[in-house]
């Protein structure tokens, strides 16, 4: 066989050879343990599903502590170049360097590769211990904007000449008056939210919902208070939905208009009709309310499109309902260039490094998302089923073992071997 690169076709679809070269970053702390377990399952599933016709050619690239120890750099340029050259890559968790110029390696990668979607599917596997009564009602795919907002890294520390300049400018030239309550000791963060950035995120969410025949996209925002940034996100989202997706969607904005012009009953009838016709419903919820709604009535939500900071909170909060970040996968994607970095959503849990005890499911399921992204659907499904069987049989790692009755405790590598045994 002949290992080749994945490429992006002119039609915006990926060309995936039978032996694609895929770069991986094993990660720091528990990264090597969860990566070797995940790789074992991914390789076994691909080999079994495609009878040896397909195989991933893994190519190690460096980031984090391993990179620093070998090259003196936390995120070598060669790593970013490889992520671009091969389009699709996968990574374990990385230590956030303390001090120095890098705020977070993950944020740096997202910015450098312009990975504007952080994709976080949240779904429950039968048997996974959960703090809610009906975790089976949680089945959401969160599209979190990844490059803008207060989270994008434009901040000025208090007491610096930069922050003084900024505060002087805001007070003297922008008329913020006394809104900066303690100007002498304030730090300042900037929250850019653009029409373009909001539109590409909402577009990706709507396309995903239509492709997977899902019932709704919910725009989650805090536009009641931050009217131009988060409020803009909502308005631009609705406008884009109506302009680009026309008949395929029905929005709450259209419902509002119908209510104004034809009355509430007529508006409700239109909404019912749209649902009956299988149109995608595009709605919005304010972020604080959304955090309670996903606990009170998770069934009402399917695809979620939101800004960077809201998305950070929502993803982990929703993940908690289905078993926590130990089993929640994630991906950072630019659907235009095709660049995609699949990743564990937990951190490096340094206390447990090299103990071979942690749950590899987050990274493994990120690998499953990667297979789906590549169009290797059959292998992806086979891993999901084998993982579900393993959990149902209560043969699990310590995090789940501690919360289950009569379970069998497995090491990280034993858990992976068990999943491999359960592959059909
Ligand atoms: P963490 O996710 O590393 O660990 C918090 C706790 O969660 C752990 O003590 C452990 O009990 C549990 N946990 C985490 N992963 C688990 C797994 N796979 N199986 C079972 N239990 C698991 O968060 P932290 O302690 O806040 O951060 C440690 C380091 O990781 C920091 O340097 C942080 O910046 C970094 N971090 C990296 C990423 C990333 O690379 N995507 C994400 C978050 C944190």
PDB file of C-alpha atoms and ligand atoms in Angstrom, residues 30 34 91-96 106 110 325-326 343-352 358-360 362 399, ligand 1:
ATOM      1  CA  UNK A  30      -2.067  11.154  30.844  1.00  0.00           C
ATOM      2  CA  UNK A  34      -4.973   7.517  26.538  1.00  0.00           C
ATOM      3  CA  UNK A  91      -4.226  15.292  19.695  1.00  0.00           C
ATOM      4  CA  UNK A  92      -4.137  14.367  23.350  1.00  0.00           C
ATOM      5  CA  UNK A  93      -4.262  17.006  26.105  1.00  0.00           C
ATOM      6  CA  UNK A  94      -1.459  19.551  26.382  1.00  0.00           C
ATOM      7  CA  UNK A  95       0.022  21.289  29.401  1.00  0.00           C
ATOM      8  CA  UNK A  96      -0.599  25.000  29.448  1.00  0.00           C
ATOM      9  CA  UNK A 106      -4.890  24.887  22.158  1.00  0.00           C
ATOM     10  CA  UNK A 110      -7.153  27.287  16.906  1.00  0.00           C
ATOM     11  CA  UNK A 325     -15.291  15.185  30.179  1.00  0.00           C
ATOM     12  CA  UNK A 326     -13.665  11.749  30.539  1.00  0.00           C
ATOM     13  CA  UNK A 343      -8.953  16.243  20.528  1.00  0.00           C
ATOM     14  CA  UNK A 344      -9.644  14.954  24.015  1.00  0.00           C
ATOM     15  CA  UNK A 345     -11.670  17.540  25.899  1.00  0.00           C
ATOM     16  CA  UNK A 346     -10.103  16.886  29.300  1.00  0.00           C
ATOM     17  CA  UNK A 347      -6.726  18.180  30.425  1.00  0.00           C
ATOM     18  CA  UNK A 348      -3.472  16.402  31.227  1.00  0.00           C
ATOM     19  CA  UNK A 349      -4.517  15.295  34.757  1.00  0.00           C
ATOM     20  CA  UNK A 350      -0.799  15.355  35.703  1.00  0.00           C
ATOM     21  CA  UNK A 351      -1.330  13.531  39.012  1.00  0.00           C
ATOM     22  CA  UNK A 352      -2.318  10.444  37.029  1.00  0.00           C
ATOM     23  CA  UNK A 358      -7.556   7.063  33.183  1.00  0.00           C
ATOM     24  CA  UNK A 359     -10.470   6.781  30.798  1.00  0.00           C
ATOM     25  CA  UNK A 360      -9.398   6.946  27.128  1.00  0.00           C
ATOM     26  CA  UNK A 362     -12.737  11.154  25.212  1.00  0.00           C
ATOM     27  CA  UNK A 399     -13.742   7.084  37.023  1.00  0.00           C
TER      28      UNK A 399
HETATM   29  P1  LIG B   1      -7.891  17.943  33.875  1.00  0.00           P
HETATM   30  O1  LIG B   1      -8.972  17.689  32.902  1.00  0.00           O
HETATM   31  O2  LIG B   1      -6.514  17.600  33.461  1.00  0.00           O
HETATM   32  O3  LIG B   1      -8.172  17.132  35.190  1.00  0.00           O
HETATM   33  C1  LIG B   1      -9.211  17.394  36.110  1.00  0.00           C
HETATM   34  C2  LIG B   1      -9.661  16.088  36.737  1.00  0.00           C
HETATM   35  O4  LIG B   1     -10.528  15.428  35.823  1.00  0.00           O
HETATM   36  C3  LIG B   1      -8.547  15.090  36.992  1.00  0.00           C
HETATM   37  O5  LIG B   1      -7.960  15.256  38.250  1.00  0.00           O
HETATM   38  C4  LIG B   1      -9.263  13.764  36.902  1.00  0.00           C
HETATM   39  O6  LIG B   1      -9.874  13.473  38.132  1.00  0.00           O
HETATM   40  C5  LIG B   1     -10.357  14.040  35.891  1.00  0.00           C
HETATM   41  N1  LIG B   1     -10.006  13.538  34.538  1.00  0.00           N
HETATM   42  C6  LIG B   1      -9.438  14.230  33.524  1.00  0.00           C
HETATM   43  N2  LIG B   1      -9.270  13.444  32.458  1.00  0.00           N
HETATM   44  C7  LIG B   1      -9.747  12.219  32.799  1.00  0.00           C
HETATM   45  C8  LIG B   1      -9.838  10.970  32.123  1.00  0.00           C
HETATM   46  N3  LIG B   1      -9.429  10.808  30.851  1.00  0.00           N
HETATM   47  N4  LIG B   1     -10.361   9.918  32.788  1.00  0.00           N
HETATM   48  C9  LIG B   1     -10.775  10.059  34.048  1.00  0.00           C
HETATM   49  N5  LIG B   1     -10.730  11.219  34.735  1.00  0.00           N
HETATM   50  C10 LIG B   1     -10.219  12.280  34.123  1.00  0.00           C
HETATM   51  O7  LIG B   1      -7.978  19.503  34.286  1.00  0.00           O
HETATM   52  P2  LIG B   1      -6.954  20.418  35.081  1.00  0.00           P
HETATM   53  O8  LIG B   1      -6.410  19.672  36.256  1.00  0.00           O
HETATM   54  O9  LIG B   1      -7.684  21.672  35.305  1.00  0.00           O
HETATM   55  O10 LIG B   1      -5.772  20.740  34.055  1.00  0.00           O
HETATM   56  C11 LIG B   1      -4.499  20.081  34.036  1.00  0.00           C
HETATM   57  C12 LIG B   1      -3.650  20.630  32.862  1.00  0.00           C
HETATM   58  O11 LIG B   1      -4.299  20.330  31.613  1.00  0.00           O
HETATM   59  C13 LIG B   1      -3.442  22.152  32.865  1.00  0.00           C
HETATM   60  O12 LIG B   1      -2.132  22.409  32.409  1.00  0.00           O
HETATM   61  C14 LIG B   1      -4.467  22.632  31.879  1.00  0.00           C
HETATM   62  O13 LIG B   1      -4.132  23.871  31.332  1.00  0.00           O
HETATM   63  C15 LIG B   1      -4.424  21.530  30.845  1.00  0.00           C
HETATM   64  N6  LIG B   1      -5.656  21.408  30.019  1.00  0.00           N
HETATM   65  C16 LIG B   1      -5.481  21.072  28.735  1.00  0.00           C
HETATM   66  C17 LIG B   1      -6.586  20.869  27.917  1.00  0.00           C
HETATM   67  C18 LIG B   1      -6.366  20.457  26.486  1.00  0.00           C
HETATM   68  O14 LIG B   1      -5.253  20.195  26.093  1.00  0.00           O
HETATM   69  N7  LIG B   1      -7.412  20.390  25.672  1.00  0.00           N
HETATM   70  C19 LIG B   1      -7.878  21.017  28.422  1.00  0.00           C
HETATM   71  C20 LIG B   1      -8.031  21.349  29.787  1.00  0.00           C
HETATM   72  C21 LIG B   1      -6.908  21.535  30.581  1.00  0.00           C
END
